[in-house]
Short mmCIF file of C-alpha atoms and ligand atoms in Angstrom, two decimals:
data_model
loop_
_atom_site.label_atom_id
_atom_site.label_comp_id
_atom_site.label_asym_id
_atom_site.label_seq_id
_atom_site.Cartn_x
_atom_site.Cartn_y
_atom_site.Cartn_z
CA MET A 23 108.93 106.48 132.37
CA THR A 24 109.04 104.20 129.29
CA SER A 25 108.81 105.50 126.15
CA PRO A 26 105.16 103.89 124.22
CA VAL A 27 107.01 103.54 121.01
CA LEU A 28 110.82 103.06 120.43
CA TYR A 29 112.66 103.50 117.59
CA HIS A 30 115.97 101.98 116.36
CA VAL A 31 117.94 102.45 113.42
CA ALA A 32 120.28 100.54 112.15
CA GLU A 33 122.21 99.30 108.32
CA GLY A 34 119.26 101.52 106.92
CA VAL A 35 116.51 99.86 108.61
CA ALA A 36 114.04 102.17 110.95
CA THR A 37 112.47 99.68 113.51
CA ILE A 38 109.53 100.76 115.40
CA THR A 39 108.14 99.00 118.00
CA LEU A 40 104.90 99.80 120.16
CA ASN A 41 105.63 99.88 123.37
CA ARG A 42 102.68 99.13 126.01
CA PRO A 43 103.23 95.32 125.92
CA ASP A 44 100.95 95.23 129.40
CA SER A 45 98.12 96.34 127.72
CA LEU A 46 98.86 94.15 124.23
CA ASN A 47 99.90 97.98 123.06
CA ALA A 48 96.49 99.33 123.47
CA LEU A 49 96.66 102.95 121.37
CA ASN A 50 96.44 106.07 123.70
CA TRP A 51 97.09 109.33 122.99
CA GLU A 52 100.46 109.49 123.76
CA LEU A 53 101.60 106.30 121.90
CA MET A 54 99.74 107.76 118.89
CA ARG A 55 101.49 111.38 118.89
CA GLU A 56 104.93 109.65 119.49
CA LEU A 57 103.89 106.94 116.82
CA LEU A 58 103.47 109.97 114.26
CA ALA A 59 106.46 111.45 114.89
CA ALA A 60 108.30 107.83 114.55
CA VAL A 61 106.53 107.39 111.32
CA GLU A 62 107.20 111.03 110.05
CA ARG A 63 110.93 111.07 110.82
CA ALA A 64 111.53 107.55 108.91
CA ALA A 65 109.93 109.25 106.15
CA LYS A 66 112.74 111.78 106.60
CA ASP A 67 115.29 110.38 107.10
CA GLU A 68 117.66 109.61 103.58
CA ALA A 69 119.63 106.75 105.31
CA VAL A 70 116.11 104.87 106.37
CA ARG A 71 115.49 102.92 103.18
CA ALA A 72 113.06 100.92 104.72
CA VAL A 73 110.66 100.40 107.98
CA VAL A 74 109.44 97.88 110.14
CA LEU A 75 106.28 97.87 112.46
CA THR A 76 105.98 95.64 115.02
CA GLY A 77 104.96 95.30 119.06
CA ALA A 78 106.93 94.43 122.05
CA GLY A 79 105.59 91.69 124.32
CA ARG A 80 103.01 88.92 123.05
CA GLY A 81 100.59 91.20 120.56
CA PHE A 82 100.98 93.46 117.97
CA SER A 83 98.33 95.67 119.28
CA ALA A 84 94.88 95.53 120.68
CA GLY A 85 93.56 99.03 119.20
CA ALA A 86 91.90 102.04 120.99
CA ASP A 87 92.97 101.63 124.86
CA LEU A 88 89.57 101.49 126.23
CA SER A 89 91.08 101.68 130.12
CA ALA A 90 90.49 105.76 129.49
CA ARG A 91 87.20 105.00 128.10
CA ASN A 92 85.92 103.04 130.80
CA SER A 93 87.38 105.41 134.17
CA GLY A 94 85.33 108.43 132.40
CA GLY A 95 88.57 110.76 132.16
CA GLU A 96 88.35 110.23 128.53
CA THR A 97 85.90 112.66 127.36
CA VAL A 98 87.03 113.51 123.61
CA ASP A 99 84.90 112.30 121.01
CA SER A 100 85.74 109.37 118.86
CA GLY A 101 85.46 111.19 115.63
CA THR A 102 87.63 113.94 116.62
CA LEU A 103 89.98 111.42 118.20
CA LEU A 104 90.42 109.13 115.27
CA ARG A 105 91.01 112.52 112.95
CA GLU A 106 93.85 114.22 115.24
CA ARG A 107 95.41 110.67 116.17
CA TYR A 108 95.33 107.82 113.89
CA HIS A 109 94.48 109.82 110.82
CA PRO A 110 97.21 110.95 110.04
CA VAL A 111 99.45 108.30 111.22
CA VAL A 112 97.63 105.75 108.71
CA VAL A 113 98.28 108.54 105.99
CA ALA A 114 101.94 109.18 106.92
CA LEU A 115 102.44 105.13 106.58
CA ARG A 116 100.76 104.69 103.39
CA GLN A 117 102.90 107.95 101.85
CA MET A 118 106.05 106.93 103.52
CA PRO A 119 107.80 106.95 100.51
CA LYS A 120 109.59 103.53 101.18
CA PRO A 121 108.68 100.12 102.19
CA VAL A 122 106.72 99.41 105.26
CA ILE A 123 107.25 96.06 106.91
CA MET A 124 104.26 95.26 109.84
CA ALA A 125 105.99 92.48 111.48
CA VAL A 126 102.60 90.94 113.11
CA ASN A 127 103.57 89.44 116.89
CA GLY A 128 100.54 88.58 118.18
CA VAL A 129 96.75 89.79 118.34
CA ALA A 130 95.89 92.92 115.90
CA ALA A 131 92.46 93.72 116.82
CA GLY A 132 90.67 97.03 116.42
CA ALA A 133 92.75 99.54 115.04
CA GLY A 134 95.97 97.63 116.14
CA MET A 135 94.73 95.86 113.23
CA SER A 136 94.10 98.37 110.63
CA LEU A 137 97.39 99.82 111.18
CA ALA A 138 98.91 96.66 110.25
CA LEU A 139 96.60 97.06 107.30
CA ALA A 140 98.68 100.45 106.49
CA GLY A 141 102.05 98.99 105.59
CA ASP A 142 103.20 97.17 102.35
CA VAL A 143 104.44 93.54 103.29
CA LEU A 144 102.71 92.28 106.15
CA LEU A 145 104.62 89.03 107.89
CA ALA A 146 102.86 87.65 111.28
CA GLY A 147 104.04 85.36 113.48
CA LYS A 148 102.30 81.60 113.74
CA SER A 149 100.13 82.71 117.12
CA ALA A 150 98.81 86.10 115.60
CA LEU A 151 95.34 86.86 115.42
CA PHE A 152 93.58 89.48 113.42
CA LEU A 153 90.00 90.67 114.97
CA GLN A 154 87.68 93.10 113.79
CA ALA A 155 86.65 94.13 117.70
CA PHE A 156 84.62 97.31 116.79
CA SER A 157 81.48 96.07 116.66
CA LYS A 158 81.92 93.77 120.12
CA ILE A 159 81.82 97.22 121.65
CA GLY A 160 79.45 98.79 119.73
CA LEU A 161 81.75 100.90 117.29
CA VAL A 162 82.07 100.95 113.83
CA PRO A 163 85.20 99.76 111.76
CA ASP A 164 87.79 102.82 111.74
CA ALA A 165 91.39 103.65 110.71
CA GLY A 166 91.24 102.62 107.69
CA SER A 167 89.90 98.62 108.13
CA THR A 168 86.63 99.70 105.91
CA TYR A 169 89.09 101.11 103.20
CA PHE A 170 91.78 98.46 103.41
CA LEU A 171 89.80 95.30 104.24
CA PRO A 172 87.53 94.96 101.10
CA ARG A 173 90.58 95.96 98.70
CA TYR A 174 92.52 93.03 100.09
CA VAL A 175 90.06 90.33 100.83
CA GLY A 176 87.02 91.11 98.91
CA GLU A 177 83.90 92.82 99.94
CA MET A 178 82.43 89.11 101.52
CA ARG A 179 84.91 88.96 103.97
CA ALA A 180 85.13 92.31 104.93
CA ARG A 181 81.50 92.23 105.80
CA ALA A 182 81.58 89.14 107.64
CA MET A 183 84.97 89.93 109.33
CA ALA A 184 83.60 93.78 110.37
CA ILE A 185 80.42 92.12 111.49
CA LEU A 186 80.98 88.66 113.18
CA ALA A 187 84.50 90.07 115.07
CA GLU A 188 85.59 86.24 115.62
CA LYS A 189 89.68 85.84 115.66
CA MET A 190 91.51 85.14 112.78
CA ASP A 191 94.51 82.97 113.20
CA ALA A 192 97.82 83.72 110.80
CA GLU A 193 97.26 80.85 108.22
CA GLU A 194 93.79 81.74 107.73
CA ALA A 195 94.57 85.63 107.11
CA GLN A 196 97.44 84.26 104.94
CA ARG A 197 94.65 82.50 103.14
CA ILE A 198 92.56 85.12 102.47
CA GLY A 199 95.36 87.52 101.54
CA LEU A 200 95.86 89.43 104.77
CA VAL A 201 98.83 88.31 105.29
CA TRP A 202 102.13 88.04 102.90
CA LYS A 203 103.88 85.30 104.79
CA VAL A 204 103.97 83.25 108.13
CA TYR A 205 106.84 82.17 110.30
CA PRO A 206 107.24 80.87 114.02
CA ASP A 207 106.92 83.07 116.13
CA ASP A 208 110.61 83.09 117.47
CA ALA A 209 111.56 83.64 113.73
CA LEU A 210 109.18 86.47 113.36
CA GLN A 211 111.27 89.36 113.78
CA ALA A 212 114.51 87.60 112.39
CA GLU A 213 112.86 86.99 109.56
CA ALA A 214 111.07 90.81 109.27
CA GLY A 215 114.71 91.93 109.73
CA ARG A 216 116.35 90.00 107.41
CA LEU A 217 113.71 91.19 104.82
CA ALA A 218 114.00 94.94 105.75
CA HIS A 219 117.73 95.17 105.71
CA HIS A 220 117.28 93.71 101.86
CA LEU A 221 115.33 96.03 100.26
CA ALA A 222 117.37 98.46 102.26
CA THR A 223 119.72 97.73 99.79
CA MET A 224 117.27 97.98 96.82
CA PRO A 225 116.04 100.79 94.81
CA THR A 226 114.56 103.12 97.40
CA ALA A 227 112.79 105.53 95.14
CA ALA A 228 110.85 103.01 92.53
CA TYR A 229 109.67 101.15 95.91
CA GLY A 230 108.00 104.89 96.68
CA MET A 231 107.15 105.10 92.77
CA ILE A 232 105.54 101.66 93.02
CA LYS A 233 103.60 102.64 96.13
CA GLU A 234 102.04 105.94 94.62
CA ALA A 235 100.80 103.38 91.62
CA LEU A 236 99.31 101.14 93.50
CA ASP A 237 97.43 103.34 96.08
CA SER A 238 96.45 104.82 92.75
CA SER A 239 94.76 102.08 91.34
CA PHE A 240 91.56 101.74 92.51
CA ALA A 241 90.64 105.08 91.90
CA ASN A 242 91.79 104.87 88.28
CA ASP A 243 89.61 104.03 85.03
CA LEU A 244 92.27 101.92 82.78
CA PRO A 245 93.42 105.24 81.02
CA ALA A 246 94.37 107.06 83.81
CA GLN A 247 96.05 104.70 85.52
CA LEU A 248 98.24 103.76 82.31
CA GLU A 249 98.99 107.59 82.49
CA ARG A 250 99.96 107.21 86.14
CA GLU A 251 102.29 104.56 85.57
CA ALA A 252 103.82 106.23 82.28
CA THR A 253 104.63 109.26 84.49
CA LEU A 254 106.19 107.32 87.70
CA GLN A 255 108.16 105.89 85.22
CA SER A 256 109.15 108.83 83.80
CA ARG A 257 110.52 109.50 87.26
CA ALA A 258 111.95 106.37 87.85
CA PHE A 259 113.72 106.44 84.13
CA ARG A 260 115.56 109.52 85.66
CA THR A 261 116.56 107.70 88.94
CA ASP A 262 120.70 106.68 89.07
CA ASP A 263 119.28 103.26 90.35
CA PHE A 264 117.90 102.68 86.75
CA ARG A 265 120.85 103.36 85.49
CA GLU A 266 122.91 101.02 87.54
CA GLY A 267 120.12 98.54 88.02
CA VAL A 268 120.81 98.02 83.80
CA ALA A 269 124.21 98.50 83.65
CA ALA A 270 124.50 95.59 86.21
CA PHE A 271 122.26 93.54 84.25
CA ILE A 272 123.88 94.10 81.12
CA ALA A 273 127.80 93.48 83.04
CA LYS A 274 125.99 90.25 84.74
CA ARG A 275 127.12 91.64 87.86
CA SER A 276 125.11 92.40 91.05
CA PRO A 277 123.57 96.29 91.32
CA ARG A 278 124.61 98.40 93.93
CA PHE A 279 121.90 100.72 94.39
CA LYS A 280 121.81 103.87 96.27
CA GLY A 281 118.28 104.59 96.74
CA CYS A 282 117.83 107.41 94.35
O1 T3D B 26 86.95 106.37 120.69
C1 T3D B 26 87.78 105.43 120.18
O2 T3D B 26 88.68 105.60 120.97
C2 T3D B 26 87.76 105.17 118.64
C3 T3D B 26 88.36 104.11 118.47
C4 T3D B 26 88.37 103.07 118.04
C5 T3D B 26 89.55 102.12 117.60
C6 T3D B 26 89.42 100.62 118.12
O3 T3D B 26 90.13 99.66 118.10
S1 T3D B 26 87.87 100.24 119.01
C7 T3D B 26 88.89 98.48 119.66
C8 T3D B 26 89.50 98.29 120.53
N1 T3D B 26 90.28 97.04 120.87
C9 T3D B 26 89.16 96.42 121.40
O4 T3D B 26 87.80 96.39 121.43
C10 T3D B 26 89.78 94.89 121.83
C11 T3D B 26 90.11 94.43 123.29
N2 T3D B 26 90.64 93.69 123.85
C12 T3D B 26 90.41 92.61 123.36
O5 T3D B 26 89.29 91.78 122.86
C13 T3D B 26 91.22 90.88 124.24
O6 T3D B 26 92.07 91.77 125.37
C14 T3D B 26 92.33 90.41 122.88
C15 T3D B 26 91.07 89.80 121.93
C16 T3D B 26 92.97 91.79 121.61
C17 T3D B 26 93.25 89.90 123.26
O7 T3D B 26 92.91 88.45 124.50
P1 T3D B 26 93.91 88.29 125.21
O8 T3D B 26 92.76 86.98 126.18
O9 T3D B 26 94.73 87.39 124.66
O10 T3D B 26 94.23 88.99 126.63
P2 T3D B 26 93.57 89.97 127.42
O11 T3D B 26 93.47 89.12 128.81
O12 T3D B 26 92.18 90.15 126.97
O13 T3D B 26 94.50 91.42 127.29
C18 T3D B 26 95.71 91.80 128.36
C19 T3D B 26 95.72 92.88 128.96
O14 T3D B 26 95.78 93.99 127.90
C20 T3D B 26 94.47 92.80 129.86
O15 T3D B 26 95.27 93.99 130.76
P3 T3D B 26 94.82 93.03 132.26
O16 T3D B 26 93.99 92.66 133.01
O17 T3D B 26 96.40 92.31 132.13
O18 T3D B 26 95.59 94.31 133.33
C21 T3D B 26 93.47 94.05 128.81
O19 T3D B 26 92.46 94.49 129.62
C22 T3D B 26 94.54 94.45 128.40
N3 T3D B 26 94.05 95.30 126.91
C23 T3D B 26 93.73 94.56 126.00
N4 T3D B 26 93.23 95.55 125.07
C24 T3D B 26 93.36 96.50 125.64
C25 T3D B 26 93.57 96.25 126.94
N5 T3D B 26 93.67 97.24 127.55
C26 T3D B 26 93.35 98.64 127.08
N6 T3D B 26 92.79 98.64 125.74
C27 T3D B 26 92.19 97.55 124.64
N7 T3D B 26 92.21 97.72 124.11
#
């Protein structure tokens, strides 16, 4: 049987591919279990210094697999499903101590869009679409959408996206701050790979700390966040990469970062 998640490591980059293209990579129980295993594997592997998450076929992910719901065979309560299968993935992506690039190659709907928002750098193909599909089927945005969306695009837009559930194209998503860069569809994977390989040569430990600093930003007042920055900077100060970065700058040469 084909695996619903592909995992490939090359030159410091782990590429994780959602692999149920016939259903636009709809998220079923098995896919989410394998996705968590892949994300945890990438986090632990010291040889991996950047991660790309993308979808096979013409979509990124159409969100939760609704076919199991329709057949009556899926009786697990949605809240239970979220807590057991989705939340660990979203948290593991956010806590990944290295950069995560989301290469959104087509539609990202429902929890598929939530997953895309959980990355650090969101790249999109020109034909990518973003859809808070939840309310169309009588559900509430989940898997982090109500956390990420207001923070990224502001509350008014987040409310309209959640309530209207209209498809948003990649250029509009970039304009409102959901997407970092948009590429022609046939260039997206190469561009994501190029960026990931570049990041894999950079100061990985500092990236992990940057993520930590930004993740605490909205929960802190200014003094607390200044203290958080100082604590993290103490850690960064003690890395080999900081010494190398300064030495390379003074010597006017390119740095050779080890990631620690
Ligand atoms: O209880 C819980 O599960 C809680 C968790 C909830 C989290 C959620 O994500 S809720 C939101 C679930 N997602 C949706 O409601 C989106 C449903 N899909 C769509 O609205 C459309 O498919 C898209 C807008 C995403 C794409 O439209 P389009 O026209 O490009 O493609 P399509 O023809 O609709 O879909 C292609 C195939 O994928 C099709 O199968 P077929 O007819 O070729 O055999 C379609 O049925 C299948 N597919 C698409 N989305 C899903 C799906 N199969 C299962 N689950 C899906 N979500």
